[in-house]
Structures are given as C-alpha cells and as structure tokens.
Amino acid sequence: MALKDRINDLLGQVNQMKAANADELEALRIKYLSKKGEITALFNDFRTVAPEEKRELGQLLNQLRQQAENRINEMREQFAEKAAEADKLDLTRTPDPIELGTRHPLSLVKEEIIDIFSRIGFTVAEGPEVEDDKHVYGMLNFAPEHPARDMQDTFFVEKEIGIQKPTDILLRSHTSSVQTRVMTSQKPPIRVLCPGRVYRNEAISARAHCFFHQVEGLYIDKNVSYADLREALLYFSKEMFGPETKIRLRPSYFPFTEPSAEMDISCDLCGGKGCSFCKGTGWVEILGCGMVDPNVLEACGIDSKVYSGFAFGMGVERITNLKYRVKDLRLFSENDVRFLRQFESC
Ligand code: PHE
C-alpha cells in the first residue's frame, strides 16, 4: 500500500478510537504512538519518500500524529476527571436515615378486626366497589322500589359512562354485596369477613363522609343460632376493647336479617358510668347484626331449611374513633402527615 493510503487508513482508525478505561487507552497509545507504534513506523518509511512528495506527505503525517495525540490526551483527561469524582465519594460516611412511613389508622384497625375474627375461623373475601343493584339490594331482600334503598343514600352510576340501564349500576353502600357474591359462589359452611370501602350520598362533615370503610361478617352452617352470634360478638368486643368490655344487643331492623339488632359496648371512657362521650348512657353503638333472613339464603341458592347463619357489619372509622378518639372524620382522608405520623408503624 502506498504511504499516502496507509496514512489515510490510520487517520480513519484514529478518529474512531475508543477506550473504556485507562488500560485500554494506554494500549491504544502503544499501538499507534510508541517507538514500535504504527504511526511511528510511517515516520520511518517517510525517509524513503521521493523528494517531490515529501511536502504533502510530511504534512499529512504530522496531522495524523497530532490527531492521535489530541484524541488520546482528551480521553486521558476524561478518565482523570472521573477518577477525581470517585475519590470525592466518602464511603465511610453514615448514610442518611431512611424515613419509615406509618400505617394508616384505618388499616391498622381493619387488620386488627380481621386478626381477631381469623382466630375463630373467618377468612377474608373481597368484591367490586362498583356493583349492580342485584348484589347490593335485590338478593338481600330489599323489595323493588323499597324505600330502604334510600335509607342507604345510594350513589347511582350515570349513563355517561355508557351503561344501558343506569340505575342498575351503583357504588356499593355496604359490603354485604360481597356476602351475596360469596353465598352464590360457595357452599356452606361459610365463614367470611368482607372488608372494604363503601359509598353513601351524605354531606361531608366532621361526623359523616360520602365514603367510609366497613368490615362485615357472615357465618352460615347447620344450626347456627343467635347465641352463636352473641358469643362471637362478645369475643370480638373483649379482644378489641379489653376483657372488661360488656355488650348489649338492641332490637333493630335490616331487610336482610331477622331478627336484627344493633350492638352497643360499655363505654370504655367512663367504664359504663355515663359521660359526655356516651351521652350519659354508659353505652356506645358499634355495629349492626342479625340472623340472615331465610329469603336471602334462598335468593342465593342456599336451602334455608338446612342452613342458618348470622351476619354483622361495622364501620372501621367508628371503631377507630373509639380506639383513638379521632374527633373529625375528615382527618382520615386528608392525608395530612402530621395526623398520620401519630400512628405507630407495626
Ligand atoms: N349492611 C349493614 C349496613 O351497612 C350492616 C349489617 C350487616 C347489619 C349485617 C346487619 C347484618 O348498615
């Protein structure tokens, strides 16, 4: 190859030179610029070039060497900079403390409720928040057009999202809808807890919100009695609020249970003597419950002559208020870290 072509060839190579580290860079320098390097070799050959070509080829050769040196120096500087930066890293420094988050009080209490009931054989079942009328009301013995649907201040999902029969789709107003789903898909014995968020069309204030959280429970088997319901709820209340806790069941009404009751626990602030918290009664209400209405069992395909069951439902916010005395319900959904940090992470 003519000297000129060899110079051009090397010029091409020099422009493409790349090194990943200082060792590779040194190898390049040796390859091209050392005493036995390829560029140095061209200088040796230059001596034999005809005088009329010396000027042009001499310039080209110098340019080649210059370019190779520049490129190698440039890369050397880059490596030096990187090494200096790495030197600045103080690997012995104590790391910044990692800030641990805290669990939301509603999650803590929900988990505690689940934990207590799981010790007597209850497992968790979940279902959709956007539900149909059938699962929230129809199968739970709410007659069509029954005003009880209003009792729960339902949010209906509008046509806009393309649903044909708008009033059939709604935001569940209780997690009893999960119970209907469980009853239609599983055979007794059934022992489930249904935790989750529910929605009701209420004006937002310190005492009410348009959404809140429930844990409902359902137990269906042969020979389940009202005494079983009472014992399960007494066990729960003592575990949750302390061994001295007493319970009281007051007759009430729910379309899906018969008989139905509301349950109070003895006020743990005044020990039942009566204070402003329990409005002087010594009792505070914590949940609704009852024996599953045979109509509900039948609507879900369970033989009410063979099986019976009890159900209960409680608001997690309510229980949390009793445990932690949170005065304003809105604090639970505002995500103010000054509030949330008060709850231990565990
Ligand atoms: N579903 C009822 C409510 O949301 C609570 C409840 C559940 C009452 C089960 C009785 C039995 O108000």
Tab-separated table of N, CA, C and O in Angstrom, residues 245-334:
chain	number	residue	atom	x	y	z
A	245	THR	N	-64.936	-5.433	78.810
A	245	THR	CA	-65.997	-4.886	77.944
A	245	THR	C	-67.285	-5.723	78.007
A	245	THR	O	-67.250	-6.946	77.948
A	246	LYS	N	-68.404	-5.003	78.131
A	246	LYS	CA	-69.706	-5.694	78.097
A	246	LYS	C	-70.394	-5.332	76.789
A	246	LYS	O	-70.088	-4.292	76.198
A	247	ILE	N	-71.324	-6.199	76.352
A	247	ILE	CA	-72.078	-5.844	75.146
A	247	ILE	C	-73.579	-5.860	75.446
A	247	ILE	O	-74.035	-6.471	76.414
A	248	ARG	N	-74.315	-5.155	74.569
A	248	ARG	CA	-75.778	-5.124	74.719
A	248	ARG	C	-76.370	-5.134	73.311
A	248	ARG	O	-75.903	-4.380	72.446
A	249	LEU	N	-77.342	-6.000	73.089
A	249	LEU	CA	-77.974	-6.068	71.765
A	249	LEU	C	-79.367	-5.450	71.851
A	249	LEU	O	-80.179	-5.847	72.690
A	250	ARG	N	-79.599	-4.450	70.993
A	250	ARG	CA	-80.918	-3.783	70.963
A	250	ARG	C	-81.639	-4.165	69.685
A	250	ARG	O	-81.011	-4.175	68.614
A	251	PRO	N	-82.937	-4.474	69.737
A	251	PRO	CA	-83.674	-4.837	68.522
A	251	PRO	C	-83.588	-3.721	67.489
A	251	PRO	O	-83.600	-2.538	67.835
A	252	SER	N	-83.473	-4.111	66.216
A	252	SER	CA	-83.368	-3.114	65.154
A	252	SER	C	-83.985	-3.695	63.888
A	252	SER	O	-84.609	-4.768	63.931
A	253	TYR	N	-83.767	-3.016	62.766
A	253	TYR	CA	-84.308	-3.546	61.506
A	253	TYR	C	-83.295	-3.447	60.375
A	253	TYR	O	-82.692	-2.397	60.148
A	254	PHE	N	-83.067	-4.530	59.693
A	254	PHE	CA	-82.363	-4.559	58.410
A	254	PHE	C	-83.144	-5.508	57.503
A	254	PHE	O	-83.625	-6.544	57.993
A	255	PRO	N	-83.279	-5.190	56.221
A	255	PRO	CA	-84.069	-6.071	55.344
A	255	PRO	C	-83.497	-7.483	55.242
A	255	PRO	O	-84.224	-8.432	55.012
A	256	PHE	N	-82.181	-7.615	55.438
A	256	PHE	CA	-81.522	-8.911	55.174
A	256	PHE	C	-81.335	-9.779	56.403
A	256	PHE	O	-80.802	-10.872	56.315
A	257	THR	N	-81.723	-9.280	57.582
A	257	THR	CA	-81.607	-10.107	58.791
A	257	THR	C	-82.919	-10.113	59.566
A	257	THR	O	-83.660	-9.138	59.565
A	258	GLU	N	-83.179	-11.232	60.217
A	258	GLU	CA	-84.384	-11.357	61.033
A	258	GLU	C	-84.164	-12.436	62.090
A	258	GLU	O	-83.970	-13.587	61.710
A	259	PRO	N	-84.131	-12.160	63.364
A	259	PRO	CA	-84.212	-10.806	63.919
A	259	PRO	C	-82.929	-10.015	63.685
A	259	PRO	O	-81.879	-10.576	63.395
A	260	SER	N	-83.070	-8.678	63.813
A	260	SER	CA	-81.917	-7.789	63.628
A	260	SER	C	-81.625	-7.060	64.942
A	260	SER	O	-82.522	-6.895	65.773
A	261	ALA	N	-80.390	-6.656	65.084
A	261	ALA	CA	-80.036	-5.934	66.316
A	261	ALA	C	-78.928	-4.931	66.061
A	261	ALA	O	-78.186	-5.038	65.070
A	262	GLU	N	-78.855	-3.965	66.955
A	262	GLU	CA	-77.697	-3.091	66.965
A	262	GLU	C	-76.941	-3.395	68.244
A	262	GLU	O	-77.562	-3.660	69.281
A	263	MET	N	-75.624	-3.389	68.149
A	263	MET	CA	-74.864	-3.770	69.327
A	263	MET	C	-74.123	-2.579	69.920
A	263	MET	O	-73.496	-1.806	69.213
A	264	ASP	N	-74.246	-2.442	71.225
A	264	ASP	CA	-73.501	-1.417	71.960
A	264	ASP	C	-72.420	-2.109	72.781
A	264	ASP	O	-72.588	-3.259	73.182
A	265	ILE	N	-71.338	-1.375	73.032
A	265	ILE	CA	-70.378	-1.870	74.024
A	265	ILE	C	-70.382	-0.885	75.191
A	265	ILE	O	-70.721	0.294	75.020
A	266	SER	N	-69.974	-1.374	76.362
A	266	SER	CA	-69.908	-0.466	77.509
A	266	SER	C	-68.859	0.595	77.212
A	266	SER	O	-67.816	0.294	76.638
A	267	CYS	N	-69.160	1.833	77.563
A	267	CYS	CA	-68.271	2.951	77.249
A	267	CYS	C	-66.954	2.792	78.013
A	267	CYS	O	-66.947	2.748	79.234
A	268	ASP	N	-65.856	2.679	77.270
A	268	ASP	CA	-64.589	2.423	77.977
A	268	ASP	C	-63.965	3.703	78.513
A	268	ASP	O	-62.977	3.668	79.221
A	269	LEU	N	-64.563	4.858	78.195
A	269	LEU	CA	-64.055	6.118	78.755
A	269	LEU	C	-64.456	6.250	80.209
A	269	LEU	O	-63.665	6.604	81.080
A	270	CYS	N	-65.744	5.944	80.486
A	270	CYS	CA	-66.243	6.137	81.854
A	270	CYS	C	-66.505	4.804	82.543
A	270	CYS	O	-67.009	4.759	83.671
A	271	GLY	N	-66.169	3.708	81.827
A	271	GLY	CA	-66.402	2.384	82.412
A	271	GLY	C	-67.885	2.090	82.588
A	271	GLY	O	-68.265	1.278	83.417
A	272	GLY	N	-68.731	2.759	81.814
A	272	GLY	CA	-70.162	2.462	81.860
A	272	GLY	C	-70.952	3.339	82.814
A	272	GLY	O	-72.164	3.195	82.946
A	273	LYS	N	-70.247	4.278	83.469
A	273	LYS	CA	-70.961	5.131	84.440
A	273	LYS	C	-71.774	6.219	83.747
A	273	LYS	O	-72.751	6.719	84.292
A	274	GLY	N	-71.360	6.594	82.555
A	274	GLY	CA	-72.046	7.678	81.831
A	274	GLY	C	-71.167	8.912	81.765
A	274	GLY	O	-70.739	9.428	82.800
A	275	CYS	N	-70.850	9.358	80.538
A	275	CYS	CA	-70.015	10.560	80.369
A	275	CYS	C	-70.467	11.276	79.100
A	275	CYS	O	-71.412	10.827	78.436
A	276	SER	N	-69.770	12.357	78.735
A	276	SER	CA	-70.228	13.101	77.557
A	276	SER	C	-70.031	12.281	76.288
A	276	SER	O	-70.788	12.395	75.331
A	277	PHE	N	-69.009	11.407	76.287
A	277	PHE	CA	-68.748	10.607	75.089
A	277	PHE	C	-69.905	9.657	74.794
A	277	PHE	O	-70.333	9.501	73.654
A	278	CYS	N	-70.439	9.025	75.854
A	278	CYS	CA	-71.546	8.076	75.639
A	278	CYS	C	-72.887	8.749	75.912
A	278	CYS	O	-73.891	8.079	76.062
A	279	LYS	N	-72.861	10.054	75.956
A	279	LYS	CA	-74.065	10.880	76.202
A	279	LYS	C	-74.793	10.415	77.459
A	279	LYS	O	-76.031	10.322	77.500
A	280	GLY	N	-74.012	10.083	78.462
A	280	GLY	CA	-74.594	9.745	79.764
A	280	GLY	C	-75.206	8.363	79.859
A	280	GLY	O	-75.704	7.965	80.907
A	281	THR	N	-75.174	7.585	78.745
A	281	THR	CA	-75.873	6.291	78.777
A	281	THR	C	-74.995	5.157	79.278
A	281	THR	O	-75.494	4.101	79.680
A	282	GLY	N	-73.666	5.333	79.194
A	282	GLY	CA	-72.763	4.242	79.571
A	282	GLY	C	-72.537	3.247	78.437
A	282	GLY	O	-71.784	2.292	78.582
A	283	TRP	N	-73.197	3.459	77.281
A	283	TRP	CA	-73.090	2.535	76.149
A	283	TRP	C	-72.760	3.289	74.860
A	283	TRP	O	-73.218	4.416	74.680
A	284	VAL	N	-71.971	2.673	73.982
A	284	VAL	CA	-71.779	3.262	72.646
A	284	VAL	C	-72.044	2.196	71.581
A	284	VAL	O	-71.622	1.045	71.701
A	285	GLU	N	-72.748	2.642	70.531
A	285	GLU	CA	-73.134	1.703	69.481
A	285	GLU	C	-71.936	1.406	68.580
A	285	GLU	O	-71.203	2.323	68.208
A	286	ILE	N	-71.723	0.136	68.225
A	286	ILE	CA	-70.605	-0.123	67.312
A	286	ILE	C	-70.959	-0.919	66.060
A	286	ILE	O	-70.235	-0.874	65.088
A	287	LEU	N	-72.064	-1.645	66.064
A	287	LEU	CA	-72.343	-2.398	64.829
A	287	LEU	C	-73.793	-2.845	64.716
A	287	LEU	O	-74.551	-2.813	65.681
A	288	GLY	N	-74.138	-3.278	63.495
A	288	GLY	CA	-75.452	-3.861	63.226
A	288	GLY	C	-75.272	-5.344	62.963
A	288	GLY	O	-74.230	-5.776	62.462
A	289	CYS	N	-76.303	-6.140	63.311
A	289	CYS	CA	-76.143	-7.594	63.129
A	289	CYS	C	-77.503	-8.270	63.100
A	289	CYS	O	-78.540	-7.629	63.271
A	290	GLY	N	-77.490	-9.562	62.905
A	290	GLY	CA	-78.742	-10.308	62.944
A	290	GLY	C	-78.581	-11.685	62.334
A	290	GLY	O	-77.509	-12.061	61.863
A	291	MET	N	-79.713	-12.454	62.369
A	291	MET	CA	-79.711	-13.778	61.744
A	291	MET	C	-80.096	-13.589	60.278
A	291	MET	O	-81.079	-12.901	59.974
A	292	VAL	N	-79.336	-14.191	59.378
A	292	VAL	CA	-79.582	-14.000	57.942
A	292	VAL	C	-81.020	-14.407	57.616
A	292	VAL	O	-81.469	-15.511	57.963
A	293	ASP	N	-81.757	-13.504	56.969
A	293	ASP	CA	-83.157	-13.767	56.624
A	293	ASP	C	-83.226	-14.959	55.658
A	293	ASP	O	-82.453	-15.014	54.695
A	294	PRO	N	-84.121	-15.923	55.919
A	294	PRO	CA	-84.220	-17.088	55.015
A	294	PRO	C	-84.401	-16.679	53.552
A	294	PRO	O	-83.916	-17.372	52.652
A	295	ASN	N	-85.099	-15.563	53.302
A	295	ASN	CA	-85.269	-15.096	51.917
A	295	ASN	C	-83.923	-14.830	51.244
A	295	ASN	O	-83.753	-15.043	50.051
A	296	VAL	N	-82.975	-14.327	52.019
A	296	VAL	CA	-81.643	-14.037	51.466
A	296	VAL	C	-80.941	-15.342	51.111
A	296	VAL	O	-80.370	-15.496	50.028
A	297	LEU	N	-81.021	-16.320	52.032
A	297	LEU	CA	-80.382	-17.617	51.767
A	297	LEU	C	-80.951	-18.227	50.490
A	297	LEU	O	-80.210	-18.677	49.619
A	298	GLU	N	-82.285	-18.206	50.377
A	298	GLU	CA	-82.931	-18.808	49.203
A	298	GLU	C	-82.535	-18.072	47.929
A	298	GLU	O	-82.249	-18.683	46.902
A	299	ALA	N	-82.509	-16.713	47.996
A	299	ALA	CA	-82.152	-15.926	46.813
A	299	ALA	C	-80.735	-16.244	46.354
A	299	ALA	O	-80.396	-16.086	45.184
A	300	CYS	N	-79.913	-16.716	47.295
A	300	CYS	CA	-78.522	-17.034	46.949
A	300	CYS	C	-78.325	-18.522	46.704
A	300	CYS	O	-77.196	-19.013	46.608
A	301	GLY	N	-79.425	-19.266	46.663
A	301	GLY	CA	-79.328	-20.686	46.336
A	301	GLY	C	-78.932	-21.574	47.509
A	301	GLY	O	-78.411	-22.673	47.314
A	302	ILE	N	-79.173	-21.096	48.737
A	302	ILE	CA	-78.851	-21.925	49.908
A	302	ILE	C	-80.160	-22.366	50.568
A	302	ILE	O	-81.053	-21.540	50.788
A	303	ASP	N	-80.269	-23.639	50.864
A	303	ASP	CA	-81.505	-24.187	51.424
A	303	ASP	C	-81.692	-23.698	52.868
A	303	ASP	O	-80.952	-24.102	53.769
A	304	SER	N	-82.713	-22.842	53.058
A	304	SER	CA	-82.881	-22.228	54.381
A	304	SER	C	-83.470	-23.212	55.396
A	304	SER	O	-83.537	-22.922	56.584
A	305	LYS	N	-83.924	-24.387	54.906
A	305	LYS	CA	-84.423	-25.379	55.875
A	305	LYS	C	-83.259	-26.174	56.476
A	305	LYS	O	-83.367	-26.744	57.544
A	306	VAL	N	-82.154	-26.179	55.758
A	306	VAL	CA	-80.980	-26.924	56.238
A	306	VAL	C	-79.992	-25.990	56.945
A	306	VAL	O	-79.409	-26.338	57.963
A	307	TYR	N	-79.864	-24.816	56.377
A	307	TYR	CA	-78.823	-23.913	56.883
A	307	TYR	C	-79.401	-22.655	57.524
A	307	TYR	O	-80.475	-22.181	57.145
A	308	SER	N	-78.649	-22.129	58.487
A	308	SER	CA	-78.978	-20.807	59.032
A	308	SER	C	-77.661	-20.064	59.214
A	308	SER	O	-76.581	-20.651	59.086
A	309	GLY	N	-77.754	-18.781	59.495
A	309	GLY	CA	-76.495	-18.049	59.627
A	309	GLY	C	-76.681	-16.708	60.302
A	309	GLY	O	-77.801	-16.236	60.493
A	310	PHE	N	-75.561	-16.135	60.712
A	310	PHE	CA	-75.630	-14.769	61.237
A	310	PHE	C	-74.728	-13.863	60.427
A	310	PHE	O	-73.811	-14.333	59.725
A	311	ALA	N	-75.025	-12.555	60.497
A	311	ALA	CA	-74.211	-11.561	59.787
A	311	ALA	C	-74.067	-10.350	60.694
A	311	ALA	O	-74.898	-10.108	61.578
A	312	PHE	N	-72.992	-9.629	60.474
A	312	PHE	CA	-72.812	-8.370	61.206
A	312	PHE	C	-72.021	-7.420	60.327
A	312	PHE	O	-71.375	-7.846	59.360
A	313	GLY	N	-72.124	-6.140	60.638
A	313	GLY	CA	-71.376	-5.164	59.841
A	313	GLY	C	-70.994	-3.987	60.717
A	313	GLY	O	-71.805	-3.482	61.499
A	314	MET	N	-69.725	-3.575	60.609
A	314	MET	CA	-69.296	-2.426	61.426
A	314	MET	C	-68.502	-1.436	60.582
A	314	MET	O	-67.909	-1.799	59.571
A	315	GLY	N	-68.531	-0.174	61.007
A	315	GLY	CA	-67.764	0.864	60.326
A	315	GLY	C	-66.369	0.934	60.937
A	315	GLY	O	-66.220	1.021	62.158
A	316	VAL	N	-65.349	0.867	60.085
A	316	VAL	CA	-63.983	0.875	60.607
A	316	VAL	C	-63.652	2.239	61.234
A	316	VAL	O	-62.979	2.330	62.258
A	317	GLU	N	-64.192	3.328	60.626
A	317	GLU	CA	-63.962	4.663	61.185
A	317	GLU	C	-64.503	4.749	62.615
A	317	GLU	O	-63.880	5.328	63.499
A	318	ARG	N	-65.682	4.161	62.793
A	318	ARG	CA	-66.333	4.196	64.115
A	318	ARG	C	-65.444	3.491	65.162
A	318	ARG	O	-65.199	4.015	66.242
A	319	ILE	N	-64.978	2.315	64.824
A	319	ILE	CA	-64.134	1.556	65.763
A	319	ILE	C	-62.823	2.313	66.019
A	319	ILE	O	-62.329	2.380	67.146
A	320	THR	N	-62.287	2.904	64.935
A	320	THR	CA	-61.026	3.657	65.074
A	320	THR	C	-61.227	4.861	65.990
A	320	THR	O	-60.372	5.185	66.813
A	321	ASN	N	-62.373	5.526	65.841
A	321	ASN	CA	-62.681	6.654	66.722
A	321	ASN	C	-62.719	6.231	68.177
A	321	ASN	O	-62.222	6.933	69.058
A	322	LEU	N	-63.316	5.076	68.410
A	322	LEU	CA	-63.405	4.600	69.791
A	322	LEU	C	-62.022	4.281	70.345
A	322	LEU	O	-61.730	4.524	71.500
A	323	LYS	N	-61.159	3.732	69.487
A	323	LYS	CA	-59.810	3.362	69.951
A	323	LYS	C	-58.914	4.579	70.098
A	323	LYS	O	-58.133	4.678	71.018
A	324	TYR	N	-58.992	5.501	69.139
A	324	TYR	CA	-58.015	6.601	69.105
A	324	TYR	C	-58.619	7.989	69.348
A	324	TYR	O	-57.901	8.976	69.299
A	325	ARG	N	-59.945	8.051	69.536
A	325	ARG	CA	-60.617	9.342	69.806
A	325	ARG	C	-60.320	10.383	68.735
A	325	ARG	O	-59.889	11.490	69.043
A	326	VAL	N	-60.467	10.022	67.492
A	326	VAL	CA	-60.297	10.999	66.416
A	326	VAL	C	-61.617	11.773	66.297
A	326	VAL	O	-62.670	11.171	66.079
A	327	LYS	N	-61.550	13.095	66.486
A	327	LYS	CA	-62.815	13.833	66.595
A	327	LYS	C	-63.418	14.168	65.235
A	327	LYS	O	-64.620	14.279	65.093
A	328	ASP	N	-62.556	14.355	64.210
A	328	ASP	CA	-63.074	14.780	62.909
A	328	ASP	C	-62.788	13.697	61.863
A	328	ASP	O	-61.637	13.406	61.547
A	329	LEU	N	-63.856	13.147	61.332
A	329	LEU	CA	-63.764	12.049	60.369
A	329	LEU	C	-62.953	12.406	59.126
A	329	LEU	O	-62.342	11.552	58.487
A	330	ARG	N	-62.948	13.690	58.804
A	330	ARG	CA	-62.262	14.119	57.573
A	330	ARG	C	-60.759	13.886	57.646
A	330	ARG	O	-60.098	13.736	56.628
A	331	LEU	N	-60.224	13.832	58.872
A	331	LEU	CA	-58.782	13.594	59.025
A	331	LEU	C	-58.342	12.282	58.381
A	331	LEU	O	-57.211	12.140	57.931
A	332	PHE	N	-59.268	11.318	58.345
A	332	PHE	CA	-58.905	10.005	57.801
A	332	PHE	C	-58.599	10.042	56.305
A	332	PHE	O	-57.912	9.179	55.784
A	333	SER	N	-59.152	11.019	55.595
A	333	SER	CA	-58.942	11.010	54.143
A	333	SER	C	-58.153	12.211	53.636
A	333	SER	O	-57.988	12.382	52.440
A	334	GLU	N	-57.670	13.046	54.546
A	334	GLU	CA	-56.929	14.228	54.083
A	334	GLU	C	-55.443	13.958	53.864
A	334	GLU	O	-54.746	14.752	53.250
